[in-house]
């Protein structure tokens, strides 16, 4: 089953609740948390989403240098998934501690890889993690071009881990979504393609491939 996860970074943040209401046919909602240090952009945190009304599971993508500092506030919001970056947490013990801290709620734990980071950078945790997020742009901004070399990583990861949730994020539109699905990704994050569409429900169907 292919999950479609709109990224609200591309939404009109002055009308966030209305924007979220327009994507109710999606599967998850991704919240891009940026600290202006791990990535060159500053976005938003728990206070901005704590009053959001949606039935969709919230997927927190922590593009921050100290993800452990952010876990409690998002667990308090009972989010569905929290993903941290492999490049921000390099040693296995810290990764495992973070994964366990995230799972203390009913929240699943994901690890993200920037485009240049090889998949063997997470050999130590890939058998236990719930989700791997393959960034197909350098993180920090929406509206960038899809980096096709990431598809090789997706294929290799899918071959080695048939049951793993493989999420891909960055430059996903109707064409690149088809490439990503074919490479074995089953959770597709799209920001500008969905939020720039006149018909967002139709845009979500195009990403799903139906
Ligand atoms: C980039 C974010 C992505 C981005 C996706 O750092 O993690 O989720 O918002 O936006 P598009 O789909 O426009 O590339």
XYZ file of N, CA and C and ligand atoms in Angstrom:
644
model
N 0.840 -1.191 0.000
C 0.000 0.000 0.000
C 0.894 1.268 0.000
N 0.572 2.205 -0.858
C 1.365 3.438 -0.942
C 0.729 4.494 -0.047
N 1.508 5.061 0.861
C 1.017 6.166 1.701
C 1.454 7.493 1.094
N 0.531 8.451 1.091
C 0.848 9.802 0.601
C 0.860 10.751 1.794
N 1.978 11.451 1.926
C 2.227 12.284 3.109
C 2.520 13.718 2.687
N 1.513 14.595 2.630
C 1.792 15.996 2.301
C 2.656 16.649 3.381
N 3.619 17.459 2.934
C 4.481 18.207 3.867
C 3.904 19.615 4.021
N 3.560 20.002 5.232
C 2.889 21.303 5.430
C 3.867 22.481 5.349
N 5.135 22.193 5.146
C 6.101 23.298 4.962
C 5.672 24.154 3.762
N 5.045 23.513 2.774
C 4.627 24.232 1.551
C 3.227 24.818 1.666
N 2.573 24.631 2.802
C 1.198 25.150 2.966
C 1.234 26.647 3.285
N 0.074 27.284 3.155
C -0.056 28.694 3.567
C -0.161 28.692 5.096
N 0.944 28.974 5.753
C 1.001 28.795 7.214
C 0.157 29.820 7.957
N -0.278 30.853 7.226
C -1.162 31.838 7.877
C -2.575 31.272 8.006
N -2.844 30.199 7.271
C -4.174 29.553 7.311
C -4.002 28.042 7.425
N -3.197 27.629 8.394
C -2.775 26.226 8.442
C -3.945 25.261 8.617
N -4.897 25.600 9.506
C -6.012 24.670 9.698
C -6.812 24.493 8.403
N -7.063 25.584 7.695
C -7.806 25.477 6.433
C -7.030 24.630 5.430
N -5.715 24.851 5.394
C -4.855 24.089 4.454
C -4.910 22.596 4.804
N -4.834 22.282 6.070
C -4.860 20.865 6.476
C -6.220 20.232 6.138
N -7.262 21.037 6.238
C -8.604 20.511 5.890
C -8.681 20.105 4.416
N -7.833 20.692 3.558
C -7.918 20.394 2.108
C -7.174 19.106 1.731
N -6.472 18.513 2.687
C -5.674 17.317 2.337
C -6.154 16.098 3.137
N -7.450 16.089 3.450
C -7.979 15.005 4.305
C -7.933 13.638 3.617
N -7.732 13.627 2.276
C -7.681 12.315 1.583
C -6.257 11.736 1.598
N -5.332 12.441 2.221
C -3.959 11.909 2.352
C -3.933 10.872 3.463
N -2.740 10.277 3.659
C -2.623 9.227 4.684
C -1.967 9.744 5.958
N -0.900 10.505 5.803
C -0.196 11.119 6.926
C -0.040 12.593 6.608
N 0.366 13.371 7.601
C 0.781 14.756 7.380
C 2.197 14.901 7.925
N 3.090 15.444 7.105
C 4.468 15.597 7.589
C 4.704 17.027 8.075
N 5.324 17.089 9.242
C 5.671 18.366 9.870
C 7.192 18.493 9.852
N 7.687 19.429 9.055
C 9.139 19.597 8.894
C 9.675 20.549 9.954
N 10.330 19.998 10.938
C 10.859 20.808 12.051
C 12.320 21.129 11.755
N 12.616 22.409 11.568
C 13.975 22.819 11.180
C 14.519 23.804 12.207
N 15.807 23.658 12.564
C 16.356 24.478 13.661
C 17.286 25.595 13.175
N 17.451 25.719 11.822
C 18.353 26.770 11.326
C 19.809 26.475 11.609
N 20.082 25.237 12.075
C 21.479 24.862 12.392
C 21.837 23.574 11.636
N 21.009 22.540 11.841
C 21.229 21.302 11.075
C 20.932 21.552 9.595
N 19.944 22.400 9.339
C 19.610 22.848 7.972
C 19.566 24.381 7.994
N 19.805 25.013 6.831
C 19.879 26.483 6.814
C 18.524 27.174 6.800
N 17.546 26.603 7.435
C 16.213 27.207 7.466
C 15.624 26.964 8.852
N 14.695 27.837 9.234
C 14.005 27.720 10.517
C 12.521 27.545 10.187
N 11.863 26.561 10.733
C 10.448 26.393 10.345
C 9.538 26.541 11.571
N 9.102 25.435 12.139
C 8.159 25.532 13.263
C 8.329 24.317 14.175
N 7.688 24.427 15.350
C 7.779 23.319 16.303
C 6.414 22.955 16.844
N 6.405 22.281 17.964
C 5.167 21.752 18.556
C 4.106 22.825 18.789
N 4.463 24.038 19.243
C 3.408 25.037 19.513
C 2.541 25.340 18.299
N 3.147 25.267 17.103
C 2.387 25.635 15.892
C 1.377 24.546 15.540
N 1.684 23.300 15.863
C 0.768 22.228 15.419
C -0.111 21.706 16.555
N 0.142 22.174 17.808
C -0.569 21.529 18.927
C -2.089 21.718 18.860
N -2.539 22.777 18.174
C -3.997 22.987 18.106
C -4.590 22.535 16.770
N -3.773 21.906 15.932
C -4.288 21.453 14.623
C -5.349 20.379 14.833
N -6.459 20.502 14.118
C -7.490 19.452 14.207
C -7.452 18.640 12.922
N -7.030 17.374 13.059
C -6.998 16.474 11.915
C -7.072 15.032 12.401
N -7.689 14.193 11.597
C -7.722 12.764 11.932
C -6.461 12.057 11.404
N -5.714 12.778 10.558
C -4.536 12.145 9.927
C -3.388 12.046 10.922
N -2.650 10.928 10.851
C -1.480 10.781 11.718
C -0.427 11.851 11.393
N 0.188 12.406 12.419
C 1.237 13.407 12.213
C 2.603 12.734 12.216
N 3.384 13.077 11.196
C 4.717 12.500 10.977
C 5.724 13.632 11.170
N 6.510 13.561 12.223
C 7.434 14.650 12.571
C 8.805 14.350 12.000
N 9.288 15.226 11.133
C 10.614 15.069 10.517
C 11.534 16.081 11.183
N 12.412 15.577 12.060
C 13.281 16.464 12.825
C 14.566 16.745 12.051
N 14.639 17.916 11.447
C 15.866 18.357 10.801
C 16.574 19.294 11.781
N 17.023 18.682 12.870
C 17.593 19.447 13.990
C 18.855 18.739 14.465
N 19.770 19.537 15.051
C 21.044 18.964 15.503
C 20.898 18.150 16.779
N 19.902 18.504 17.606
C 19.728 17.760 18.869
C 18.314 17.193 18.968
N 18.016 16.153 18.195
C 16.644 15.618 18.166
C 16.146 15.148 19.522
N 17.031 14.689 20.387
C 16.590 14.185 21.702
C 15.857 15.280 22.487
N 16.227 16.543 22.230
C 15.597 17.666 22.957
C 14.152 17.902 22.535
N 13.756 17.361 21.402
C 12.436 17.659 20.838
C 11.404 16.556 21.057
N 11.870 15.402 21.542
C 10.969 14.227 21.564
C 9.775 14.431 22.483
N 10.026 14.889 23.701
C 8.946 14.964 24.716
C 7.774 15.811 24.223
N 8.071 16.955 23.609
C 6.970 17.865 23.219
C 6.101 17.245 22.143
N 6.728 16.411 21.278
C 5.913 15.790 20.228
C 5.201 14.529 20.730
N 5.837 13.808 21.651
C 5.122 12.660 22.252
C 3.887 13.153 22.987
N 3.993 14.328 23.597
C 2.839 14.894 24.330
C 1.666 15.162 23.382
N 1.989 15.357 22.101
C 0.925 15.597 21.102
C 0.431 14.297 20.483
N 0.975 13.180 20.971
C 0.573 11.850 20.488
C 0.698 11.736 18.958
N 1.848 12.186 18.448
C 2.092 12.081 17.007
C 2.340 10.616 16.633
N 2.179 10.297 15.360
C 2.264 8.902 14.907
C 3.700 8.441 14.717
N 4.543 9.335 14.182
C 5.929 8.961 13.871
C 6.857 10.150 14.127
N 8.056 9.844 14.559
C 9.101 10.859 14.698
C 10.364 10.316 14.029
N 10.870 11.100 13.100
C 12.074 10.708 12.352
C 13.207 11.664 12.683
N 14.383 11.088 13.017
C 15.561 11.925 13.243
C 16.572 11.630 12.144
N 17.566 12.483 12.006
C 18.562 12.327 10.941
C 19.779 11.523 11.406
N 20.188 10.583 10.577
C 21.384 9.788 10.890
C 22.594 10.704 11.038
N 22.621 11.786 10.270
C 23.784 12.698 10.295
C 23.833 13.511 11.594
N 22.693 13.548 12.319
C 22.669 14.307 13.581
C 22.959 13.421 14.780
N 22.824 12.109 14.587
C 23.032 11.150 15.688
C 23.894 10.026 15.134
N 25.194 10.134 15.384
C 26.120 9.257 14.638
C 26.377 7.927 15.342
N 26.280 7.875 16.686
C 26.678 6.607 17.319
C 25.468 5.729 17.635
N 25.697 4.447 17.600
C 24.631 3.453 17.730
C 23.894 3.567 19.057
N 24.602 3.727 20.135
C 23.908 3.796 21.445
C 22.944 4.972 21.498
N 23.403 6.105 20.977
C 22.506 7.280 20.984
C 21.302 7.046 20.070
N 21.542 6.408 18.933
C 20.435 6.124 18.025
C 19.421 5.198 18.710
N 19.922 4.179 19.370
C 19.023 3.217 20.033
C 18.270 3.887 21.186
N 18.960 4.745 21.916
C 18.314 5.449 23.038
C 17.202 6.354 22.511
N 17.489 7.019 21.404
C 16.501 7.916 20.805
C 15.295 7.113 20.297
N 15.570 6.000 19.659
C 14.496 5.145 19.133
C 13.614 4.679 20.297
N 14.218 4.258 21.388
C 13.447 3.791 22.547
C 12.649 4.941 23.169
N 13.264 6.105 23.237
C 12.550 7.267 23.810
C 11.313 7.584 22.970
N 11.459 7.522 21.653
C 10.336 7.803 20.753
C 9.243 6.753 20.932
N 9.642 5.506 21.073
C 8.665 4.417 21.142
C 7.969 4.346 22.500
N 8.403 5.164 23.467
C 7.764 5.106 24.791
C 6.285 5.495 24.648
N 6.038 6.396 23.649
C 4.626 6.655 23.332
C 4.188 5.528 22.402
N 3.100 5.684 21.687
C 2.717 4.666 20.687
C 3.285 5.107 19.354
N 4.343 5.875 19.414
C 4.907 6.534 18.235
C 5.991 5.660 17.614
N 5.971 5.594 16.286
C 7.031 4.829 15.615
C 8.247 5.733 15.413
N 9.387 5.066 15.209
C 10.658 5.796 15.076
C 11.225 5.619 13.678
N 11.644 6.737 13.085
C 12.256 6.706 11.752
C 13.639 7.344 11.784
N 14.452 6.951 10.804
C 15.773 7.577 10.647
C 15.873 8.080 9.210
N 16.409 9.274 9.033
C 16.479 9.911 7.706
C 17.921 9.961 7.219
N 18.062 9.838 5.891
C 19.377 9.918 5.248
C 19.363 11.041 4.221
N 20.311 11.948 4.326
C 20.454 12.969 3.282
C 20.886 12.288 1.985
N 20.707 12.987 0.849
C 21.019 12.335 -0.433
C 22.418 11.743 -0.515
N 23.403 12.428 0.070
C 24.808 11.957 -0.036
C 25.148 10.858 0.959
N 24.274 10.614 1.930
C 24.609 9.622 2.964
C 24.245 8.218 2.471
N 25.193 7.306 2.423
C 24.914 5.950 1.926
C 24.045 5.164 2.896
N 23.340 4.135 2.389
C 22.457 3.398 3.298
C 23.262 2.572 4.311
N 24.545 2.276 3.994
C 25.255 1.508 5.025
C 25.595 2.371 6.241
N 25.282 3.657 6.171
C 25.478 4.517 7.353
C 24.493 4.159 8.466
N 23.462 3.378 8.143
C 22.481 2.991 9.180
C 22.406 1.471 9.320
N 23.508 0.797 8.948
C 23.481 -0.682 9.058
C 23.220 -1.108 10.496
N 23.631 -0.213 11.458
C 23.569 -0.596 12.874
C 22.150 -0.585 13.425
N 21.243 0.053 12.708
C 19.894 0.208 13.292
C 18.766 -0.147 12.321
N 19.124 -0.387 11.092
C 18.083 -0.563 10.044
C 17.185 -1.767 10.314
N 17.696 -2.764 11.029
C 16.848 -3.949 11.310
C 15.816 -3.677 12.398
N 16.004 -2.567 13.147
C 15.076 -2.310 14.263
C 14.190 -1.097 14.040
N 14.629 -0.214 13.156
C 13.884 1.055 12.977
C 12.553 0.788 12.259
N 11.573 1.635 12.485
C 10.256 1.414 11.862
C 10.175 1.992 10.453
N 10.989 2.987 10.163
C 10.873 3.720 8.890
C 12.235 4.298 8.527
N 12.557 4.225 7.236
C 13.743 4.948 6.752
C 13.256 6.022 5.784
N 13.685 7.240 6.029
C 13.323 8.367 5.150
C 14.514 8.685 4.260
N 14.340 8.513 2.971
C 15.398 8.853 2.002
C 15.111 10.255 1.476
N 15.976 11.204 1.806
C 15.817 12.557 1.291
C 16.257 12.588 -0.167
N 15.349 13.083 -1.028
C 15.691 13.193 -2.455
C 15.936 14.657 -2.845
N 16.112 15.484 -1.825
C 16.659 16.850 -1.977
C 17.534 17.077 -0.736
N 18.400 18.096 -0.825
C 19.144 18.454 0.390
C 18.171 19.200 1.300
N 18.023 18.769 2.531
C 16.932 19.273 3.363
C 17.062 20.756 3.689
N 15.906 21.394 3.855
C 15.878 22.792 4.262
C 14.775 23.588 3.588
N 14.410 23.177 2.360
C 13.434 23.977 1.625
C 12.556 23.088 0.733
N 11.328 23.541 0.507
C 10.468 22.874 -0.466
C 10.767 23.392 -1.863
N 10.145 22.764 -2.853
C 10.252 23.251 -4.224
C 11.566 22.986 -4.932
N 12.384 22.061 -4.425
C 13.669 21.756 -5.086
C 13.532 20.618 -6.095
N 14.564 20.419 -6.894
C 14.591 19.357 -7.913
C 14.905 17.996 -7.293
N 14.208 16.970 -7.749
C 14.406 15.580 -7.308
C 15.807 15.094 -7.700
N 16.500 14.475 -6.768
C 17.856 13.930 -7.037
C 17.691 12.441 -7.382
N 17.787 12.109 -8.652
C 17.422 10.743 -9.107
C 18.361 9.658 -8.547
N 19.597 10.033 -8.195
C 20.517 8.978 -7.697
C 19.987 8.323 -6.420
N 19.056 8.973 -5.743
C 18.506 8.408 -4.493
C 17.693 7.143 -4.793
N 17.238 7.019 -6.042
C 16.439 5.827 -6.395
C 17.257 4.543 -6.234
N 18.565 4.641 -6.490
C 19.435 3.461 -6.309
C 19.428 3.023 -4.844
N 19.462 4.002 -3.941
C 19.437 3.692 -2.499
C 18.110 3.014 -2.149
N 17.023 3.530 -2.757
C 15.703 2.946 -2.466
C 15.655 1.487 -2.917
N 16.162 1.238 -4.125
C 16.155 -0.138 -4.653
C 16.959 -1.078 -3.748
N 18.145 -0.624 -3.352
C 19.025 -1.477 -2.519
C 18.372 -1.738 -1.152
N 17.756 -0.701 -0.607
C 17.111 -0.833 0.707
C 15.912 -1.778 0.627
N 15.130 -1.649 -0.422
C 13.945 -2.504 -0.577
C 14.369 -3.981 -0.760
N 15.415 -4.179 -1.517
C 15.895 -5.549 -1.773
C 16.301 -6.203 -0.449
N 16.970 -5.426 0.383
C 17.497 -5.975 1.640
C 16.432 -6.052 2.737
N 15.403 -5.190 2.615
C 14.400 -5.097 3.700
C 13.017 -5.026 3.078
N 12.479 -6.193 2.657
C 11.193 -6.219 1.926
C 10.013 -5.624 2.693
N 10.075 -5.647 4.029
C 8.908 -5.198 4.805
C 9.073 -3.812 5.416
N 10.183 -3.176 5.125
C 10.471 -1.880 5.760
C 9.610 -0.769 5.127
N 9.167 0.184 5.965
C 8.536 1.375 5.381
C 9.648 2.294 4.876
N 9.646 2.524 3.558
C 10.652 3.395 2.942
C 9.947 4.653 2.456
N 10.281 5.741 3.107
C 9.672 7.041 2.790
C 10.664 7.846 1.964
N 10.166 8.587 0.994
C 11.050 9.426 0.157
C 10.470 10.830 0.157
N 11.367 11.833 0.135
C 10.907 13.186 0.430
C 11.778 14.220 -0.274
N 11.111 14.965 -1.189
C 11.844 16.043 -1.842
C 11.704 15.964 -3.353
N 11.027 16.943 -3.942
C 10.865 16.967 -5.399
C 9.904 15.907 -5.908
N 8.994 15.461 -5.044
C 8.048 14.410 -5.465
C 6.857 15.062 -6.191
N 6.679 14.659 -7.442
C 5.524 15.068 -8.236
C 4.973 13.816 -8.931
N 4.099 13.989 -9.920
C 3.479 12.796 -10.519
C 4.548 11.886 -11.153
N 5.515 12.508 -11.867
C 6.538 11.689 -12.545
C 7.510 11.046 -11.539
N 8.038 11.852 -10.643
C 9.041 11.285 -9.725
C 8.403 10.319 -8.721
N 7.119 10.515 -8.445
C 6.414 9.570 -7.557
C 6.371 8.188 -8.204
N 6.142 8.160 -9.522
C 6.100 6.865 -10.225
C 7.474 6.181 -10.149
N 8.541 6.940 -10.324
C 9.904 6.384 -10.222
C 10.154 5.860 -8.795
N 9.695 6.628 -7.823
C 9.930 6.253 -6.417
C 9.157 4.984 -6.052
N 7.909 4.881 -6.514
C 7.118 3.676 -6.237
C 7.778 2.468 -6.878
N 8.234 2.666 -8.114
C 8.856 1.554 -8.847
C 10.149 1.114 -8.152
N 10.823 2.053 -7.505
C 12.082 1.720 -6.808
C 11.828 1.086 -5.439
N 10.552 1.044 -5.023
C 10.236 0.357 -3.772
C 9.844 1.251 -2.612
N 9.708 2.555 -2.873
C 9.257 3.459 -1.794
C 7.754 3.293 -1.609
N 7.312 3.239 -0.347
C 5.870 3.053 -0.106
C 5.270 4.130 0.774
N 6.025 5.218 0.955
C 5.473 6.370 1.673
C 6.088 7.603 1.006
N 5.255 8.371 0.324
C 5.774 9.449 -0.524
C 5.389 10.805 0.079
N 6.405 11.632 0.332
C 6.166 12.960 0.887
C 6.174 13.978 -0.248
N 5.147 14.817 -0.293
C 5.124 15.854 -1.329
C 4.626 17.154 -0.700
N 5.316 18.228 -1.011
C 4.912 19.523 -0.464
C 4.336 20.408 -1.575
N 5.243 20.955 -2.390
C 4.797 21.951 -3.380
C 3.854 21.348 -4.425
N 4.069 20.083 -4.808
C 3.178 19.490 -5.820
C 1.738 19.466 -5.322
N 1.541 19.149 -4.100
C 0.180 19.076 -3.557
C -0.373 20.469 -3.244
N 0.404 21.276 -2.535
C -0.145 22.559 -2.072
C -0.221 23.613 -3.170
N 0.453 23.353 -4.315
C 0.309 24.305 -5.443
C -0.815 23.842 -6.386
N -1.380 22.667 -6.115
C -2.422 22.133 -7.031
C -3.769 22.804 -6.783
N -4.493 23.037 -7.879
C -5.850 23.599 -7.744
C -6.749 22.551 -7.088
N -6.549 21.281 -7.483
C -7.339 20.192 -6.888
C -6.391 19.301 -6.101
N -6.356 19.469 -4.818
C -5.365 18.763 -3.985
C -5.693 17.280 -3.837
N -6.964 16.961 -3.840
C -7.340 15.542 -3.753
C -6.841 14.804 -4.992
N -6.958 15.486 -6.148
C -6.472 14.870 -7.397
C -4.944 14.734 -7.360
N -4.273 15.746 -6.831
C -2.801 15.701 -6.735
C -2.365 14.535 -5.839
N -3.107 14.298 -4.789
C -2.791 13.181 -3.878
C -2.972 11.839 -4.603
N -4.014 11.745 -5.421
C -4.226 10.502 -6.203
C -3.083 10.288 -7.196
N -2.578 11.398 -7.788
C -1.473 11.275 -8.764
C -0.207 10.772 -8.073
N 0.024 11.219 -6.848
C 1.206 10.751 -6.105
C 1.015 9.279 -5.724
N -0.220 8.914 -5.399
C -0.502 7.515 -5.003
C -0.389 6.577 -6.203
N -0.608 7.165 -7.387
C -0.476 6.353 -8.600
C -1.747 5.640 -8.974
N -2.900 6.193 -8.565
C -4.186 5.568 -8.958
C -4.898 6.418 -10.004
C 12.720 19.617 2.763
C 11.534 18.980 3.457
C 10.586 18.386 2.468
C 9.970 19.430 1.568
C 9.228 18.768 0.455
O 13.732 19.847 3.711
O 11.957 17.952 4.323
O 9.526 17.702 3.160
O 9.072 20.219 2.325
O 8.800 19.794 -0.429
P 8.728 19.489 -2.014
O 7.773 18.330 -2.140
O 8.209 20.760 -2.583
O 10.117 19.143 -2.458
